[in-house]
CSV table of C-alpha atoms in Angstrom, one decimal:
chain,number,residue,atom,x,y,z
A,1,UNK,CA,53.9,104.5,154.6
A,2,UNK,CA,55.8,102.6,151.9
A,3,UNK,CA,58.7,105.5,150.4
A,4,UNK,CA,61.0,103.4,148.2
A,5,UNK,CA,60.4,104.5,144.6
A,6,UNK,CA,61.8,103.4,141.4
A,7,UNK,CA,64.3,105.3,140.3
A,8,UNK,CA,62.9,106.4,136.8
A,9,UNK,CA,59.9,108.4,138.8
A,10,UNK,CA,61.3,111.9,140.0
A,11,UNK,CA,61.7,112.9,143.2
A,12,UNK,CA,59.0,114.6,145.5
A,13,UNK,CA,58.8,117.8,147.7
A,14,UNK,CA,58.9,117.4,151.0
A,15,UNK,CA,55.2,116.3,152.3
A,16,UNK,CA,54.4,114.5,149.3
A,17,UNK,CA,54.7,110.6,148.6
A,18,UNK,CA,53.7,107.6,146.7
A,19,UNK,CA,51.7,105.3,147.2
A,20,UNK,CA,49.8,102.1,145.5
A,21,UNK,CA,46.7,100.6,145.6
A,22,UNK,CA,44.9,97.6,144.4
A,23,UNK,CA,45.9,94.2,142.7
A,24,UNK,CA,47.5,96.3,139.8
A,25,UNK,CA,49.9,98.4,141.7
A,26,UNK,CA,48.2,101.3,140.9
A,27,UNK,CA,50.2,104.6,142.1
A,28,UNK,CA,48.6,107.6,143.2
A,29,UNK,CA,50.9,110.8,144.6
A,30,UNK,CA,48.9,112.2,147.4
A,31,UNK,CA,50.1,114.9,149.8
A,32,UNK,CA,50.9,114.2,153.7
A,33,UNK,CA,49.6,116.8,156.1
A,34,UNK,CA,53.2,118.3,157.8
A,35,UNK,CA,53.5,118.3,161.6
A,36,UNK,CA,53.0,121.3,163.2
A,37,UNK,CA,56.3,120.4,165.3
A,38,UNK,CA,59.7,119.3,163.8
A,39,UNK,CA,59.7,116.8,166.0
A,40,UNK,CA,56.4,115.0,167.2
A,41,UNK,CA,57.9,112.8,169.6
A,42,UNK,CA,57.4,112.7,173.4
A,43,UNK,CA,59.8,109.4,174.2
A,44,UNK,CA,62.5,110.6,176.1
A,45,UNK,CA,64.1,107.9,178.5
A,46,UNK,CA,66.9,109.5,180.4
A,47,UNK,CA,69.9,107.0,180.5
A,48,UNK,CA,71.7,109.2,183.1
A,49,UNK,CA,68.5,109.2,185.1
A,50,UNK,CA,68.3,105.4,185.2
A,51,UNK,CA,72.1,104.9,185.8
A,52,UNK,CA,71.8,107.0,188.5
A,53,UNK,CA,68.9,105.5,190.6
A,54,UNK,CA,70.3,102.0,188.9
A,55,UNK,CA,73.8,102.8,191.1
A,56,UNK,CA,72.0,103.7,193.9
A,57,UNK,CA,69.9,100.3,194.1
A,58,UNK,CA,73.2,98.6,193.5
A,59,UNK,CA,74.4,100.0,197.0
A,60,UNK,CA,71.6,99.9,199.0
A,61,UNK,CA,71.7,96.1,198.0
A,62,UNK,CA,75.6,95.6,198.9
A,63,UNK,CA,74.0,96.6,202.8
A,64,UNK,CA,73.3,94.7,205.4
A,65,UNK,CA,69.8,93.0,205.5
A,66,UNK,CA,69.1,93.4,208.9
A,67,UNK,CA,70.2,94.9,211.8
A,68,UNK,CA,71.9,91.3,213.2
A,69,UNK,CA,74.0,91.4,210.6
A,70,UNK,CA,74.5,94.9,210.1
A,71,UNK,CA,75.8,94.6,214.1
A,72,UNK,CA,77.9,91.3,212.9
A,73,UNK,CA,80.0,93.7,211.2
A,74,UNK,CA,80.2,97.0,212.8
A,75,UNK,CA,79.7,95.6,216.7
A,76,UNK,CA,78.5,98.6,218.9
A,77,UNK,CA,81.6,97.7,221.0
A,78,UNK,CA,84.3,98.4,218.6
A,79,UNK,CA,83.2,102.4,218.7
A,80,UNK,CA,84.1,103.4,222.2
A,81,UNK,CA,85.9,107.0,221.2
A,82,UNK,CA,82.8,107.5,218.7
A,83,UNK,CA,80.0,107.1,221.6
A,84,UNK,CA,81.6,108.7,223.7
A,85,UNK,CA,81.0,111.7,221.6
A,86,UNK,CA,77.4,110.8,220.1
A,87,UNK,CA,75.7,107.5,221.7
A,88,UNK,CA,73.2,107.4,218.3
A,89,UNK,CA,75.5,107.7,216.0
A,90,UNK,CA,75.6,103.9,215.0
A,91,UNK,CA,72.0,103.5,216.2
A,92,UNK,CA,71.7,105.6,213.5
A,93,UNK,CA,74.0,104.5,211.0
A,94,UNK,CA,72.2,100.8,211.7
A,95,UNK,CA,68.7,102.2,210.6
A,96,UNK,CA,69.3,104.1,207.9
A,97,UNK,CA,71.5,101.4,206.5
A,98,UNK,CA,69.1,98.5,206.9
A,99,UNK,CA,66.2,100.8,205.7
A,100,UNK,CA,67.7,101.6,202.7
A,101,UNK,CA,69.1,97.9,202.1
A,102,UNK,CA,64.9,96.4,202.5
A,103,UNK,CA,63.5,99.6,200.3
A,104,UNK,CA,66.2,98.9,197.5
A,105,UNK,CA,65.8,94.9,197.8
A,106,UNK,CA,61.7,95.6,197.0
A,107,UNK,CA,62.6,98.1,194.3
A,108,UNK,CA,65.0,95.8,192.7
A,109,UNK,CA,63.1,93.2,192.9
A,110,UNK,CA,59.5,94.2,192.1
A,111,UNK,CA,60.6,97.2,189.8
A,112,UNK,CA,63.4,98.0,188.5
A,113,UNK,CA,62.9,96.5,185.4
A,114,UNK,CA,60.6,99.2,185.0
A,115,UNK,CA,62.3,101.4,182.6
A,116,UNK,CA,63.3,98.0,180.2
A,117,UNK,CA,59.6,96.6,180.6
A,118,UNK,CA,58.1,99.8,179.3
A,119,UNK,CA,60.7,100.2,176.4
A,120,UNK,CA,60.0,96.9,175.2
A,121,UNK,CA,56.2,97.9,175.4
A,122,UNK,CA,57.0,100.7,173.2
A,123,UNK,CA,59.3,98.5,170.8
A,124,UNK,CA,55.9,95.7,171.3
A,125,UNK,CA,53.8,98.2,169.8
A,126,UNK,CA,55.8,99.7,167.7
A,127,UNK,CA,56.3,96.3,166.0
A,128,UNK,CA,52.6,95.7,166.5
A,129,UNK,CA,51.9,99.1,164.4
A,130,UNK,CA,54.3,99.2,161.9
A,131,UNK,CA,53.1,95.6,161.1
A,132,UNK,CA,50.0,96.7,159.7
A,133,UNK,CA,52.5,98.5,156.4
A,134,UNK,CA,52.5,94.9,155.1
A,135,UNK,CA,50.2,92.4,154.5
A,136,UNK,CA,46.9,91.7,152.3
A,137,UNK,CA,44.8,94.2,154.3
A,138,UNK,CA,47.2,97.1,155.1
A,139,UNK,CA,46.7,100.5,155.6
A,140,UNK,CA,48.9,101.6,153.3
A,141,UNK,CA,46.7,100.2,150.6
A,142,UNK,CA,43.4,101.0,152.3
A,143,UNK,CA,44.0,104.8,152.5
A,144,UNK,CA,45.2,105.0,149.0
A,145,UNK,CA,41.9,103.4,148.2
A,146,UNK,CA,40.3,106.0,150.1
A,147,UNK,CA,42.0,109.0,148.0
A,148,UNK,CA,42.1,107.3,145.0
A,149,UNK,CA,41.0,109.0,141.6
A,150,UNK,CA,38.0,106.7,141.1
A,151,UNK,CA,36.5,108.3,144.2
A,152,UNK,CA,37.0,111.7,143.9
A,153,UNK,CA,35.1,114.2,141.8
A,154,UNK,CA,37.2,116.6,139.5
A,155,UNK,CA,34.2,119.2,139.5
A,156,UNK,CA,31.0,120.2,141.7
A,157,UNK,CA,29.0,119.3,138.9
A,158,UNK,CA,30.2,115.9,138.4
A,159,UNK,CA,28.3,112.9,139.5
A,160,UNK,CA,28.8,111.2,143.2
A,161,UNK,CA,31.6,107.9,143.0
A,162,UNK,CA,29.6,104.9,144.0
A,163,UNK,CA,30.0,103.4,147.3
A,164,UNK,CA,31.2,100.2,146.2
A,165,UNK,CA,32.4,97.2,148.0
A,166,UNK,CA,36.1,98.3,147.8
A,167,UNK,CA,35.8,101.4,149.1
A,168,UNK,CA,33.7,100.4,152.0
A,169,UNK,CA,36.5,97.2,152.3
A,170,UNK,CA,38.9,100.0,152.7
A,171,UNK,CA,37.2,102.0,155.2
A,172,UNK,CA,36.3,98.7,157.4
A,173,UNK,CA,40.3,97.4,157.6
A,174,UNK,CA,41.1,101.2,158.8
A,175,UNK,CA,38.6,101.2,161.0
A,176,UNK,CA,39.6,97.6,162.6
A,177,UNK,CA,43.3,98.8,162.5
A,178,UNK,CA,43.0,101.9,164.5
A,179,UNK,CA,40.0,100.3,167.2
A,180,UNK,CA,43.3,97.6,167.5
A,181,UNK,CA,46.1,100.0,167.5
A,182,UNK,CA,43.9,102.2,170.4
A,183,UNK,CA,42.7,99.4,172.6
A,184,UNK,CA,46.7,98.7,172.6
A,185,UNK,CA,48.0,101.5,173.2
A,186,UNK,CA,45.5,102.0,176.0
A,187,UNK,CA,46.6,98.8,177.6
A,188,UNK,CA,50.0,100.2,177.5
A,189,UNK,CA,49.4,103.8,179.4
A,190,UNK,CA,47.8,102.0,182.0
A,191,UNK,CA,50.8,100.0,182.3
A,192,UNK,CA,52.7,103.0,182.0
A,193,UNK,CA,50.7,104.5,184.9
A,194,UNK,CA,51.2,101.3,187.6
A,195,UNK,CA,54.7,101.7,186.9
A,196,UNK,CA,55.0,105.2,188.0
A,197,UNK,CA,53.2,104.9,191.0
A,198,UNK,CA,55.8,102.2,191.4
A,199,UNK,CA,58.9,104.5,191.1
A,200,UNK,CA,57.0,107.5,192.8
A,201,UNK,CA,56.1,105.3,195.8
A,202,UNK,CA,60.1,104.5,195.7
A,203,UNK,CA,61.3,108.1,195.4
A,204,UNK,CA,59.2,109.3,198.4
A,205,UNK,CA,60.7,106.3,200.6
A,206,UNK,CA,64.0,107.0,199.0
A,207,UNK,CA,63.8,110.9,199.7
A,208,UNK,CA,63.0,110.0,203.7
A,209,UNK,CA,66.0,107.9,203.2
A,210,UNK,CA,68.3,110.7,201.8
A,211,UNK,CA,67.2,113.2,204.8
A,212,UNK,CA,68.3,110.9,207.3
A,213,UNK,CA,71.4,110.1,205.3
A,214,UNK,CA,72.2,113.8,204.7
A,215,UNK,CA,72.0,114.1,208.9
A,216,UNK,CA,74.5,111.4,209.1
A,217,UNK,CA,77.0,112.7,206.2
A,218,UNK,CA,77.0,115.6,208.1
A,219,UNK,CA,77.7,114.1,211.4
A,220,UNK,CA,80.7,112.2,209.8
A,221,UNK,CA,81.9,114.0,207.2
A,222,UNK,CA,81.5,117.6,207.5
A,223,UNK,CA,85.0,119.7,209.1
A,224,UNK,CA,82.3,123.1,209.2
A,225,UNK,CA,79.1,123.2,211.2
A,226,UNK,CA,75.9,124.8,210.5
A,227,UNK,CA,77.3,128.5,211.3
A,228,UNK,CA,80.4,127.8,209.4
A,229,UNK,CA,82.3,127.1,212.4
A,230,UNK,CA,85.3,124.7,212.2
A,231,UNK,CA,84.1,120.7,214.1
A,232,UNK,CA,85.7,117.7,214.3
A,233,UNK,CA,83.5,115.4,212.3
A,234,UNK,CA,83.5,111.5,213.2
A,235,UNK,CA,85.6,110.7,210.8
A,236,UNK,CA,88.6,112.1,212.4
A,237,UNK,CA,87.5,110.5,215.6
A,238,UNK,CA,87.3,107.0,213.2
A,239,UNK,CA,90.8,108.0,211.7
A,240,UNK,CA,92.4,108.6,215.1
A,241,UNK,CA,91.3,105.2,216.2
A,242,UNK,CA,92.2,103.6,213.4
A,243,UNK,CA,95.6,105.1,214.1
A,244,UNK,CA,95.9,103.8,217.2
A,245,UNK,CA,94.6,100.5,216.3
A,246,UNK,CA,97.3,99.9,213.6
A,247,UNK,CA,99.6,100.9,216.2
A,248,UNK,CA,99.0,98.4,218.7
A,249,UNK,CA,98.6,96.1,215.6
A,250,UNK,CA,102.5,96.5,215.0
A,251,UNK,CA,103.1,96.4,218.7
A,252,UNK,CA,101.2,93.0,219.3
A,253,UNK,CA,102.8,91.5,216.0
A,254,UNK,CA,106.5,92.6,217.2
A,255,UNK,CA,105.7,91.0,220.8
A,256,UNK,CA,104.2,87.6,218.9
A,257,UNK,CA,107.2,87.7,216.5
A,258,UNK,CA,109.8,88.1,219.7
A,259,UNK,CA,108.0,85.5,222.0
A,260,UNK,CA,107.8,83.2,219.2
A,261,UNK,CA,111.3,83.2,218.9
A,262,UNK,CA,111.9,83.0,222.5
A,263,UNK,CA,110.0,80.0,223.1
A,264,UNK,CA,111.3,78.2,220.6
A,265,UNK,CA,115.0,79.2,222.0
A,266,UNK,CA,113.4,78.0,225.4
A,267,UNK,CA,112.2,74.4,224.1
A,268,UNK,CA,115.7,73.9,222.4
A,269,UNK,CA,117.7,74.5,225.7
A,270,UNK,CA,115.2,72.3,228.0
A,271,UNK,CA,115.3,69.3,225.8
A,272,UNK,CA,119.0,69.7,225.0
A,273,UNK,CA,120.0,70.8,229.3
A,274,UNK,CA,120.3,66.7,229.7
A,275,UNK,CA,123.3,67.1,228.2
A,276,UNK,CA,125.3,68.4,230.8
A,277,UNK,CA,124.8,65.7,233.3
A,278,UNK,CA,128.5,64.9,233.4
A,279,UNK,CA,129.3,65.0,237.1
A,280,UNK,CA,127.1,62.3,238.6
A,281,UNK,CA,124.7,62.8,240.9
A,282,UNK,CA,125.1,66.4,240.9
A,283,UNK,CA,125.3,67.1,237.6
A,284,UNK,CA,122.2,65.6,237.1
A,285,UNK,CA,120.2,66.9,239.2
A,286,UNK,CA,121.7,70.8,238.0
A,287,UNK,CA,120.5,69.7,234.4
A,288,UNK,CA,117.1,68.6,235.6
A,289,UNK,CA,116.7,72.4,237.4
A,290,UNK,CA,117.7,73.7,234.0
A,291,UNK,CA,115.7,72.2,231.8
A,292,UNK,CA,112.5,73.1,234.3
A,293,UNK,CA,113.6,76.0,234.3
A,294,UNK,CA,113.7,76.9,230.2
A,295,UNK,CA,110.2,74.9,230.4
A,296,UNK,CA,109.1,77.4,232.2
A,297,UNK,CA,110.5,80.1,230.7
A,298,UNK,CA,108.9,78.7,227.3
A,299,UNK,CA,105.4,78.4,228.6
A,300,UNK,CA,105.8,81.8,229.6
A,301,UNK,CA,106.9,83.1,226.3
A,302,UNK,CA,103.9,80.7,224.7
A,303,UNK,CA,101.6,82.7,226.7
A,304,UNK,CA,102.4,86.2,226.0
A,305,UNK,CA,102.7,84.6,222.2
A,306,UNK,CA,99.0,83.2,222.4
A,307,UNK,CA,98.3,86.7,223.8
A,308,UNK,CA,99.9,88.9,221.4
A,309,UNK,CA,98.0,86.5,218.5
A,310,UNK,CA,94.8,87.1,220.5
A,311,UNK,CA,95.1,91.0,220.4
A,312,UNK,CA,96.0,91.3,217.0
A,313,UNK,CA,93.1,89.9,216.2
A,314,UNK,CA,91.2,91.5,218.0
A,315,UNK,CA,93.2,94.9,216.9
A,316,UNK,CA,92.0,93.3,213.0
A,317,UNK,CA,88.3,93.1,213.8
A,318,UNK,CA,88.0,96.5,215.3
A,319,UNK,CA,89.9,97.9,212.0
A,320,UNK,CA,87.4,96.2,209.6
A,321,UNK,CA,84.6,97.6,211.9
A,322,UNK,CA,85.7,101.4,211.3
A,323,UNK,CA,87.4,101.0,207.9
A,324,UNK,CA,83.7,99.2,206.5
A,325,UNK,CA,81.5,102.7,209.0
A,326,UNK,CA,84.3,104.6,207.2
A,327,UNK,CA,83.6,103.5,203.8
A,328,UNK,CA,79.9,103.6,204.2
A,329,UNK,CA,79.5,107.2,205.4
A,330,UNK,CA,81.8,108.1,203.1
A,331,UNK,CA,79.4,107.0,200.4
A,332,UNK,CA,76.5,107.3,201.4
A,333,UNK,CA,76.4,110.8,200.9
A,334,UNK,CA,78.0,110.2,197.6
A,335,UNK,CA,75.1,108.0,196.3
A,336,UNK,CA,72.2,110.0,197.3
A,337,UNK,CA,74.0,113.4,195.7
A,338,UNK,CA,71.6,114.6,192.5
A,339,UNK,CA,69.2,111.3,193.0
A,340,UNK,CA,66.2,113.5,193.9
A,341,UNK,CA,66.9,115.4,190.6
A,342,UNK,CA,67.5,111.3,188.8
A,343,UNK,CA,64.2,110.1,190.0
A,344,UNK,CA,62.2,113.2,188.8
A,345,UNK,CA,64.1,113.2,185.7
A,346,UNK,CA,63.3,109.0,185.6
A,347,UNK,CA,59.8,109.5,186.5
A,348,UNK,CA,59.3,112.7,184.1
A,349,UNK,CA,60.6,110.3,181.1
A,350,UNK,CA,58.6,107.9,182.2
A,351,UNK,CA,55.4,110.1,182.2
A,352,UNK,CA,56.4,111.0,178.5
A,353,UNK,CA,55.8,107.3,177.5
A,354,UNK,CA,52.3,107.0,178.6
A,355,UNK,CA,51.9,110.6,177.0
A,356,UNK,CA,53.0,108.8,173.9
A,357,UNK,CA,50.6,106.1,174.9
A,358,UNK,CA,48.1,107.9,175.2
A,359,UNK,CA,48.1,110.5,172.3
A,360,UNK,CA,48.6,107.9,170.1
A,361,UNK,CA,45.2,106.5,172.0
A,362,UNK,CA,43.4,109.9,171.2
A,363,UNK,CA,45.0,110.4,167.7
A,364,UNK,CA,43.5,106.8,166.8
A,365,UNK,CA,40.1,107.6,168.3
A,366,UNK,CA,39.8,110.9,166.1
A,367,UNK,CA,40.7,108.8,162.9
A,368,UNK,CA,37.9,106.4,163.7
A,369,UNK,CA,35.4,109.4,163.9
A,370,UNK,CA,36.4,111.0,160.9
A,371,UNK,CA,36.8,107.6,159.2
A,372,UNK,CA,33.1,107.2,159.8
A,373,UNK,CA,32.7,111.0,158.3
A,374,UNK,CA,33.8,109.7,154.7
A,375,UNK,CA,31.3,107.4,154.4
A,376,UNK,CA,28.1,109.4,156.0
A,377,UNK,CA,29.7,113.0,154.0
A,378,UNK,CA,30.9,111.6,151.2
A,379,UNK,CA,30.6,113.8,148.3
A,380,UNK,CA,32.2,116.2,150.3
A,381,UNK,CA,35.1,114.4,151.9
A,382,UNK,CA,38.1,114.3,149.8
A,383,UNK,CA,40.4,116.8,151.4
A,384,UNK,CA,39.3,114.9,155.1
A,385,UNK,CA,40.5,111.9,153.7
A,386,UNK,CA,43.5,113.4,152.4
A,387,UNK,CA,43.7,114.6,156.1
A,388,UNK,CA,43.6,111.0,157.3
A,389,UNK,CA,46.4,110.0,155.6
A,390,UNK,CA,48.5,112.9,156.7
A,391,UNK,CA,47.6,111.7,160.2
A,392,UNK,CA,49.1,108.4,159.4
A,393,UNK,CA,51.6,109.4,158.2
A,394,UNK,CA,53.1,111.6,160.8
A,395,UNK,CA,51.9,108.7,163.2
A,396,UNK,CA,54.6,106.3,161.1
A,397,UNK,CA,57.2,108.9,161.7
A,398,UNK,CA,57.0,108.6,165.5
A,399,UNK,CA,57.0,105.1,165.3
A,400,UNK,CA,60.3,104.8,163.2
A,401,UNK,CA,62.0,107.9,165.7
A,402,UNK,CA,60.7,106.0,169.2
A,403,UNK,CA,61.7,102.8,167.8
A,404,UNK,CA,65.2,103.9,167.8
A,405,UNK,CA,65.4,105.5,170.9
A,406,UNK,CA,63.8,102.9,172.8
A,407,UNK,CA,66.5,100.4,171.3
A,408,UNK,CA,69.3,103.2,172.0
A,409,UNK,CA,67.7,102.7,175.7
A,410,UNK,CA,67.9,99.1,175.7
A,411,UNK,CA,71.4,99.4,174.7
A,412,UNK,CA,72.6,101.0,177.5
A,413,UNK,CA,70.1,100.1,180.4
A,414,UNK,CA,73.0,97.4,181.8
A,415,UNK,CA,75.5,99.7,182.3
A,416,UNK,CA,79.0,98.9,183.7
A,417,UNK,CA,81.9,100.8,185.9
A,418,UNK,CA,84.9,101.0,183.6
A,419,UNK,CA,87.8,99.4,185.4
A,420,UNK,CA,86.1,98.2,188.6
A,421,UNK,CA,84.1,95.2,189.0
A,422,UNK,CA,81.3,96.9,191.2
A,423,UNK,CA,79.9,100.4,191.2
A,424,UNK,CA,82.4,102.5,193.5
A,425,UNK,CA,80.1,103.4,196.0
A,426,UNK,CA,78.7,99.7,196.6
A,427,UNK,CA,80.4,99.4,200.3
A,428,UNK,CA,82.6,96.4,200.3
A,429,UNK,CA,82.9,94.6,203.6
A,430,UNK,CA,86.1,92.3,202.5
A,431,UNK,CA,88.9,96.2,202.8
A,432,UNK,CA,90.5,93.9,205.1
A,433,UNK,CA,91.6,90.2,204.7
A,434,UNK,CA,89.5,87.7,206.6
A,435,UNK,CA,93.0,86.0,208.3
A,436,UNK,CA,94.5,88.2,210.5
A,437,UNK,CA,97.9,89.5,209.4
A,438,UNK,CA,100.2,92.0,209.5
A,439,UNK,CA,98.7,95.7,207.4
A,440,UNK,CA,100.5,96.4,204.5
């Protein structure tokens, strides 16, 4: 409903407005009907709600795909001290991390643009709606028609206003306006609907998920068992091999560093031992034995070199292997905290949209039956249409208050981890550098 008024008219009480009508401007002040709530609006997108389960889809994408590569980079091999004291634990680990890689990987890509796809419906037909304030045939216009002077009698004893072509002109574009505004928003709830089965079908995968991750944060992570009894979790167990790993990683790099240098000392004297051939034949035949001899002595020293090289790497592999289980059970749990909570709160807001939907549905439907009431009652229908406008009018004032909050929605629906290039609990596989070398 237009509300900018010249300055030279006074100001209205609350509930009460301008309005004009017809080619001459004509301005009538008519009086809305006030909600019975302060605020009439049911759209209520959660933004921590979405950032959660957004966070969460994020992870479950940074795992592996499969369980060939998810044993690419944890090999079963690598955990000797773990099985020892649980043999399923990375069977384990390797389902629920695969799982919850494939169930995020639909999600993402079938639905995650949920939330974004129904706020632009919202913003879609709250464009759609507010479009009909302007233009030749508006409602603005047609519902002042409707309570316009020339159709309203001052007494009981005055004669009935004609029906004429204006008023019924009137009547017609509201009636086209709301059968188009209620077959839209109709659309919209059922859209509303398919996506909440969608993110309801996800939560009750993602809740099977979280049991089985809870199991293993447990296993891992927790120093007390279920009595309150001190354990060791597997995460000592993985910090106690890690330990020893880095260990023998500064033991094989000190034996490839020493053998290095003594071949190298080893080459020099058997290509220089020539040299003392000065006392002939004897001399040289003594250099010849030396010079086999530091060959000898070099190839020896190459060997344990090569095999120092080789068990550092090896040492390097198994580090990545139980620093990338590390940092995965140590976030799992992490990620899945509060997201039963996130996706009721995600699906709740959702719910409210196709409420929104779908009262708007409803409140358009009633206007069309009472609409029809002011032209079969009409000697008696002045206050109903009065009542009409009201009902627009509060219907504008959603519009304006969802309109904002679904663009406060949009604003923030791409959120980023201040500081860091990728959410925190996205498990990054590259803790260690892909050429072996010394730990820092």
């Amino acid at each position: 409903m237009p509300d900018n008024q010249p300055s030279s008219e006074p100001e209205l009480p609350e509930g009460w407005a301008y309005v004009t009508s017809g080619p001459d401007k004509a301005k009538h002040v008519v009086h809305f009907q006030s909600p019975q709530k302060e605020d009439t609006t049911t759209f209520k997108l959660t933004k921590g709600a979405y950032h959660a389960v957004w966070l969460y889809v994020m992870t479950g994408l940074a795992y592996p795909e499969n369980d060939h590569r998810f044993e690419e980079i944890i090999p079963r091999g690598n955990l000797q001290t773990l099985e020892k004291h649980d043999q399923s634990a990375w069977t384990d680990m390797r389902t629920a991390i695969v799982n919850i890689h494939t169930h995020c990987k639909s999600f993402n890509d079938e639905s995650m643009s949920t939330w974004t796809s129904m706020t632009n419906d919202v913003l879609t037909y709250v464009k759609y709606a507010l479009s009909n304030l302007e233009g030749p045939d508006n409602f603005s216009q047609s519902l002042a028609v409707l309570v316009g002077d020339k159709y309203r009698r001052k007494s009981e004893t005055d004669p009935e206003p004609a029906h004429d072509q204006t008023y019924k002109d009137a009547v017609e574009v509201l009636q086209d306006i709301c059968a188009d505004l209620k077959r839209s928003a109709d659309g919209y709830a059922t859209k509303c609907q398919h996506h909440i089965d969608k993110v309801e079908s996800f939560r009750n995968t993602t809740m099977s998920d979280k049991t089985k991750v809870d199991d293993l944060d447990y296993r891992f992570n927790s120093k007390t068992d279920h009595e309150g009894k001190a354990r060791k979790c597997y995460t000592d167990l993985i910090n106690g091999d890690l330990a020893t790993i880095r260990a023998d990683e500064a033991l094989q790099l000190s034996t490839e560093q020493s053998a290095r240098q003594e071949y190298k000392d080893d080459v020099t004297a058997a290509a220089t031992s020539v040299t003392y051939a000065w006392w002939f034949p004897i001399g040289t035949l003594a250099a010849i034995g030396v010079a086999t001899a530091f060959g000898i002595k070099a190839e020896q020293a190459k060997k344990r070199m090569e095999d120092a090289e080789r068990d550092y790497g090896k040492d390097v592999a198994k580090e990545r292997a139980l620093m990338t289980l590390s940092n995965w059970t140590s976030h799992m749990g992490e990620t899945v905290h509060g997201l039963d909570t996130a996706m009721n709160e995600a699906i709740e807001a959702m719910a409210s949209i196709k409420t929104m939907f779908e009262q708007q549905k409803s409140g358009f439907d009633m206007v069309q039956t009472e609409l029809g009431d002011v032209t079969s009652k009409f000697n008696k229908d002045y206050n109903l249409r009065k009542r009409i406008l009201g009902k627009f009018d509060e219907c504008i004032k959603e519009w304006h208050t969802i309109q904002k909050l679904a663009r406060d929605f949009l604003d923030s629906s791409s959120p980023t981890i201040s500081g860091e290039k990728e959410p925190k609990c996205v498990g990054n596989l590259e803790k260690l550098p892909n050429e072996a070398k010394p730990p820092t």
